[in-house]
Backbone as numpy.savetxt, mean C-alpha at the origin, in Angstrom:
# Nx Ny Nz CAx CAy CAz Cx Cy Cz
-25.64 -36.88 10.52 -25.92 -36.45 11.43 -26.27 -34.76 11.22
-26.75 -34.38 12.30 -27.41 -32.54 11.55 -26.57 -32.17 12.23
-26.26 -30.54 11.47 -25.44 -29.45 11.73 -26.23 -29.07 13.35
-25.25 -28.32 13.70 -25.72 -27.63 15.04 -26.19 -25.93 14.37
-26.67 -25.23 15.59 -27.27 -24.18 14.86 -26.33 -23.02 14.28
-26.00 -21.72 13.85 -25.31 -21.14 13.27 -25.05 -20.42 14.61
-23.18 -20.33 15.04 -22.85 -19.10 16.10 -23.82 -17.70 15.73
-24.09 -17.23 16.49 -24.63 -15.51 16.29 -23.23 -15.06 16.57
-23.67 -13.64 15.42 -22.47 -12.32 15.31 -22.40 -11.69 16.51
-21.01 -11.58 16.48 -20.65 -10.74 17.97 -21.62 -9.78 18.14
-21.75 -9.06 17.01 -22.76 -7.68 17.57 -24.24 -8.14 18.70
-24.79 -9.47 17.88 -25.61 -9.67 18.64 -25.54 -10.23 20.28
-24.34 -10.61 20.02 -24.10 -11.10 21.91 -23.21 -9.79 22.95
-22.78 -9.20 21.59 -22.64 -7.57 22.36 -23.60 -7.05 23.27
-24.76 -6.77 22.22 -25.68 -6.60 22.79 -27.07 -7.32 23.42
-26.97 -8.44 24.15 -27.51 -9.40 24.66 -26.35 -9.18 26.62
-25.27 -8.84 25.96 -24.23 -9.23 26.74 -23.81 -10.11 27.12
-23.76 -11.27 26.41 -23.14 -12.55 26.38 -21.50 -12.81 25.96
-21.02 -11.47 25.64 -19.76 -12.02 24.49 -18.33 -11.91 25.77
-17.89 -13.02 25.55 -17.02 -12.99 27.05 -15.51 -12.36 25.77
-14.65 -11.92 26.95 -13.45 -11.59 26.29 -12.66 -11.57 25.49
-12.87 -12.98 25.71 -11.85 -14.12 24.83 -12.47 -13.96 23.70
-13.97 -14.49 23.55 -14.30 -14.55 22.34 -14.62 -13.13 21.28
-13.90 -12.04 22.21 -14.05 -10.86 21.41 -13.21 -10.76 19.98
-13.73 -9.82 18.99 -12.83 -9.99 18.13 -11.80 -9.55 18.09
-10.86 -9.41 17.61 -9.54 -8.79 17.78 -9.42 -8.19 16.05
-10.08 -7.05 15.36 -9.23 -7.28 14.14 -9.54 -5.73 14.21
-8.50 -5.80 13.37 -8.06 -4.01 13.33 -8.99 -3.72 11.52
-9.60 -2.62 11.99 -10.70 -2.17 10.67 -9.52 -0.97 9.77
-9.70 -1.00 8.80 -8.99 -0.26 7.83 -10.39 0.30 6.69
-9.90 1.58 7.03 -11.16 2.30 5.42 -10.39 1.73 4.49
-11.01 1.59 3.15 -10.67 1.13 2.28 -9.60 1.90 1.13
-10.22 3.54 0.85 -9.57 4.22 0.79 -8.78 5.07 0.94
-8.67 5.24 2.93 -8.23 6.08 3.53 -6.53 6.37 2.67
-5.96 7.71 3.16 -4.84 8.20 2.47 -3.97 7.61 3.52
-2.86 7.08 3.55 -1.50 6.80 4.38 -0.98 7.60 5.49
-1.39 7.32 6.76 -1.25 8.26 8.05 0.46 8.07 8.44
0.66 9.67 8.34 1.88 9.98 8.44 2.60 9.64 9.87
3.54 8.59 10.49 3.81 8.10 11.22 4.74 9.59 12.12
4.87 9.54 13.32 5.50 10.25 14.26 7.05 10.16 14.20
7.46 9.14 13.60 8.69 8.59 13.97 9.40 8.44 12.53
9.34 9.26 11.53 9.49 9.76 10.35 10.69 11.04 10.36
12.03 10.59 10.30 13.08 11.66 10.21 12.68 12.84 9.62
13.48 13.83 9.38 13.30 15.13 9.02 13.19 14.87 7.33
14.19 14.23 7.06 14.44 14.34 5.69 13.11 13.38 4.97
12.63 12.10 5.93 11.74 11.29 5.46 10.48 11.72 5.50
10.14 12.90 6.13 8.61 13.79 6.29 8.90 14.79 5.27
10.08 15.15 4.45 10.26 15.94 2.91 9.67 14.76 1.79
10.46 13.83 1.84 10.00 12.65 0.72 8.15 12.06 0.71
8.04 12.62 2.31 6.66 12.30 2.49 6.14 12.98 1.71
5.96 14.69 2.26 5.12 15.47 1.30 5.46 15.61 0.20
6.51 15.06 -0.62 6.70 15.23 -2.25 6.19 13.70 -2.91
5.92 13.55 -2.57 5.79 11.49 -3.06 3.80 11.38 -2.67
3.45 11.88 -1.26 2.43 11.47 -0.68 0.88 11.81 -1.92
1.24 13.21 -2.64 -0.12 12.81 -3.96 -0.14 12.29 -4.73
1.05 11.31 -5.59 1.34 10.87 -6.36 1.21 9.19 -6.24
1.37 9.00 -5.06 1.23 7.55 -3.92 -0.53 7.93 -4.31
-1.26 8.41 -3.75 -2.65 8.44 -3.00 -3.60 8.77 -4.74
-2.86 9.34 -5.46 -3.29 9.70 -6.44 -3.27 8.80 -7.31
-3.11 7.78 -7.43 -2.88 6.91 -8.53 -2.89 5.06 -7.63
-3.69 5.62 -6.40 -4.08 4.50 -5.44 -3.38 3.34 -5.05
-2.58 3.62 -5.24 -1.12 2.36 -4.93 -0.92 1.94 -3.60
-1.51 2.87 -2.55 -1.34 3.32 -1.10 -2.53 3.35 -0.97
-2.76 2.68 0.90 -3.53 3.21 1.36 -3.10 3.14 2.77
-4.05 3.41 3.88 -4.30 3.26 5.20 -2.90 2.13 5.72
-3.54 1.19 5.53 -3.02 -0.13 5.81 -1.39 -0.21 4.94
-1.14 0.53 4.15 0.42 0.66 3.90 0.67 1.78 3.97
0.55 2.47 5.45 1.44 3.58 5.44 2.91 3.12 6.51
3.08 2.08 7.12 4.10 1.95 7.39 5.40 1.66 6.33
4.79 0.75 5.69 6.04 0.34 4.26 5.99 1.72 3.37
5.24 3.03 3.08 5.23 3.63 3.01 6.53 5.07 3.92
6.36 5.06 4.54 7.07 5.33 5.80 8.86 5.03 5.83
8.77 3.72 5.56 10.02 3.20 5.53 10.67 3.95 4.17
9.80 3.60 3.04 10.72 3.89 1.87 10.54 5.06 1.53
10.25 6.53 2.67 10.47 7.96 2.67 11.38 7.91 3.31
11.81 7.47 4.45 12.76 7.43 5.57 14.37 6.75 4.50
14.10 5.75 3.87 15.23 5.33 3.24 15.69 6.19 2.06
14.26 6.86 1.01 14.90 7.73 0.24 15.09 8.85 0.49
14.85 9.62 2.33 15.53 11.05 3.03 16.52 10.49 2.69
16.95 9.22 3.21 18.75 8.96 3.70 19.68 8.98 2.40
18.60 8.22 1.68 19.76 8.92 0.13 19.72 10.34 0.00
18.89 10.91 -0.06 18.76 12.56 -0.08 19.84 13.37 0.09
19.71 13.06 1.53 20.79 13.60 2.40 22.08 13.11 1.98
22.79 11.66 1.74 23.76 11.51 1.26 24.54 12.08 -0.26
23.47 12.17 -1.47 23.96 12.81 -2.13 24.42 14.43 -2.07
23.67 15.28 -1.11 23.44 16.54 -0.71 24.97 16.23 0.34
25.74 15.82 1.13 26.48 15.72 1.66 28.00 14.93 0.06
27.72 14.89 -1.03 28.41 14.49 -1.76 29.34 13.03 -1.55
28.47 12.73 -0.45 28.57 10.76 -0.67 27.55 10.30 -1.61
28.43 9.11 -1.79 27.59 8.25 -2.87 26.74 6.91 -1.85
25.68 7.46 -1.81 25.02 6.01 -0.57 25.15 4.91 -1.14
24.51 3.66 -0.15 25.30 2.18 -1.06 24.51 2.02 -1.96
25.01 1.34 -2.36 24.13 0.60 -4.04 22.83 -0.12 -3.39
23.06 -0.71 -2.54 21.79 -1.34 -2.09 20.30 -0.63 -1.68
21.08 0.17 -1.05 19.86 1.57 -0.66 19.23 1.75 -1.84
19.51 2.07 -2.99 19.27 2.40 -3.92 18.02 1.61 -4.72
19.01 0.33 -4.72 18.42 -0.50 -5.67 17.01 -0.94 -4.81
17.06 -1.03 -3.38 15.59 -1.27 -2.49 14.46 0.16 -2.44
14.94 1.02 -2.79 14.44 2.31 -2.86 13.95 2.30 -4.12
14.39 1.82 -5.28 13.90 2.07 -7.04 12.98 0.71 -6.79
12.88 -0.54 -5.68 11.84 -1.32 -5.68 10.99 -0.85 -5.35
10.87 -0.14 -4.00 9.94 0.41 -3.46 8.96 1.67 -4.03
9.74 1.88 -4.78 8.98 3.27 -5.15 7.76 2.53 -6.59
8.73 1.58 -7.32 7.82 0.78 -8.50 6.67 -0.09 -7.60
6.79 0.05 -6.59 5.78 -0.69 -5.56 4.99 -0.14 -5.54
4.67 1.29 -5.27 3.59 2.31 -4.82 3.31 3.19 -6.21
4.28 2.86 -7.45 3.92 3.11 -8.35 4.19 4.73 -8.77
5.10 5.08 -8.11 5.94 6.04 -7.70 6.68 6.93 -9.59
7.15 5.73 -9.72 7.65 5.73 -11.12 7.78 3.80 -11.94
8.72 3.67 -12.76 8.76 2.45 -13.06 7.17 2.61 -14.49
7.71 0.96 -14.57 6.57 0.44 -15.22 5.16 0.86 -15.13
3.89 0.46 -13.49 3.13 0.65 -13.55 2.85 2.11 -13.64
4.11 2.77 -12.87 3.52 4.29 -12.95 3.24 5.06 -14.35
3.37 3.96 -15.70 3.09 4.90 -17.25 1.77 3.95 -17.70
1.45 2.65 -16.95 0.33 1.89 -17.26 -1.38 3.14 -17.40
-1.30 3.51 -18.84 -2.59 3.99 -18.68 -4.01 3.71 -19.50
-4.78 2.99 -18.42 -5.93 2.17 -18.00 -5.59 0.46 -18.86
-4.44 -0.04 -19.33 -4.34 -1.39 -19.93 -4.24 -1.68 -20.88
-5.50 -0.84 -21.59 -5.77 -1.33 -22.96 -4.88 -1.13 -24.06
-4.65 -1.72 -25.15 -3.73 -1.22 -26.18 -4.69 0.14 -27.02
-3.86 1.08 -27.61 -4.27 2.47 -28.44 -5.20 1.66 -29.03
-5.53 0.58 -29.99 -6.12 0.39 -31.15 -7.33 -0.30 -30.68
-7.97 -0.43 -29.40 -9.08 -1.03 -28.36 -9.05 -2.21 -28.67
-7.78 -2.84 -29.13 -7.79 -4.18 -29.13 -7.29 -4.43 -27.44
-7.20 -5.56 -26.88 -6.46 -5.89 -25.55 -5.22 -6.26 -26.15
-4.58 -6.35 -24.94 -2.64 -6.62 -25.40 -2.70 -8.48 -24.99
-3.54 -8.63 -23.89 -3.31 -10.37 -23.92 -3.54 -11.16 -24.98
-2.54 -12.17 -25.33 -2.65 -12.42 -26.60 -3.65 -13.36 -26.32
-4.19 -14.30 -25.17 -5.35 -15.28 -25.07 -6.45 -14.47 -24.86
-6.44 -13.23 -25.48 -7.54 -12.87 -24.80 -8.92 -13.80 -26.00
-8.21 -14.28 -27.22 -9.48 -14.59 -28.03 -10.10 -16.36 -28.14
-9.13 -17.16 -26.49 -9.18 -18.01 -26.61 -10.70 -18.29 -26.18
-11.42 -19.05 -26.73 -12.53 -20.12 -26.87 -13.92 -18.90 -27.64
-13.18 -17.91 -28.37 -14.03 -16.93 -29.38 -12.90 -17.14 -30.43
-14.16 -17.22 -31.76 -13.38 -16.98 -32.69 -13.86 -16.02 -33.52
């Protein structure tokens, strides 16, 4: 049995005027290396953390435009922790733990933030299996 013709691209169907609304692609396009966009729902403390950490996150390329919401959540959480410390209160341990995890995810601190190229200093790979297949 022979296969049918390949479907036309949506751009070709738009040009012909035959693209139906139900067949229109509904894909959000992101610029691959764009900076995260600051949302309008950040708290005042979250905006403070955003301004402090956005440079580190974009310099390490650990967050892009599609990570904006998660990075904003981190900023609000860290801002609430900072506010609690300033008021002389101890923030919940769960909040401290989650903020640490999120900061490591974005490369702000932790093991990922200390990686420098990933190769050992003597020029050899740190991978113990890198010689597999090579004698």
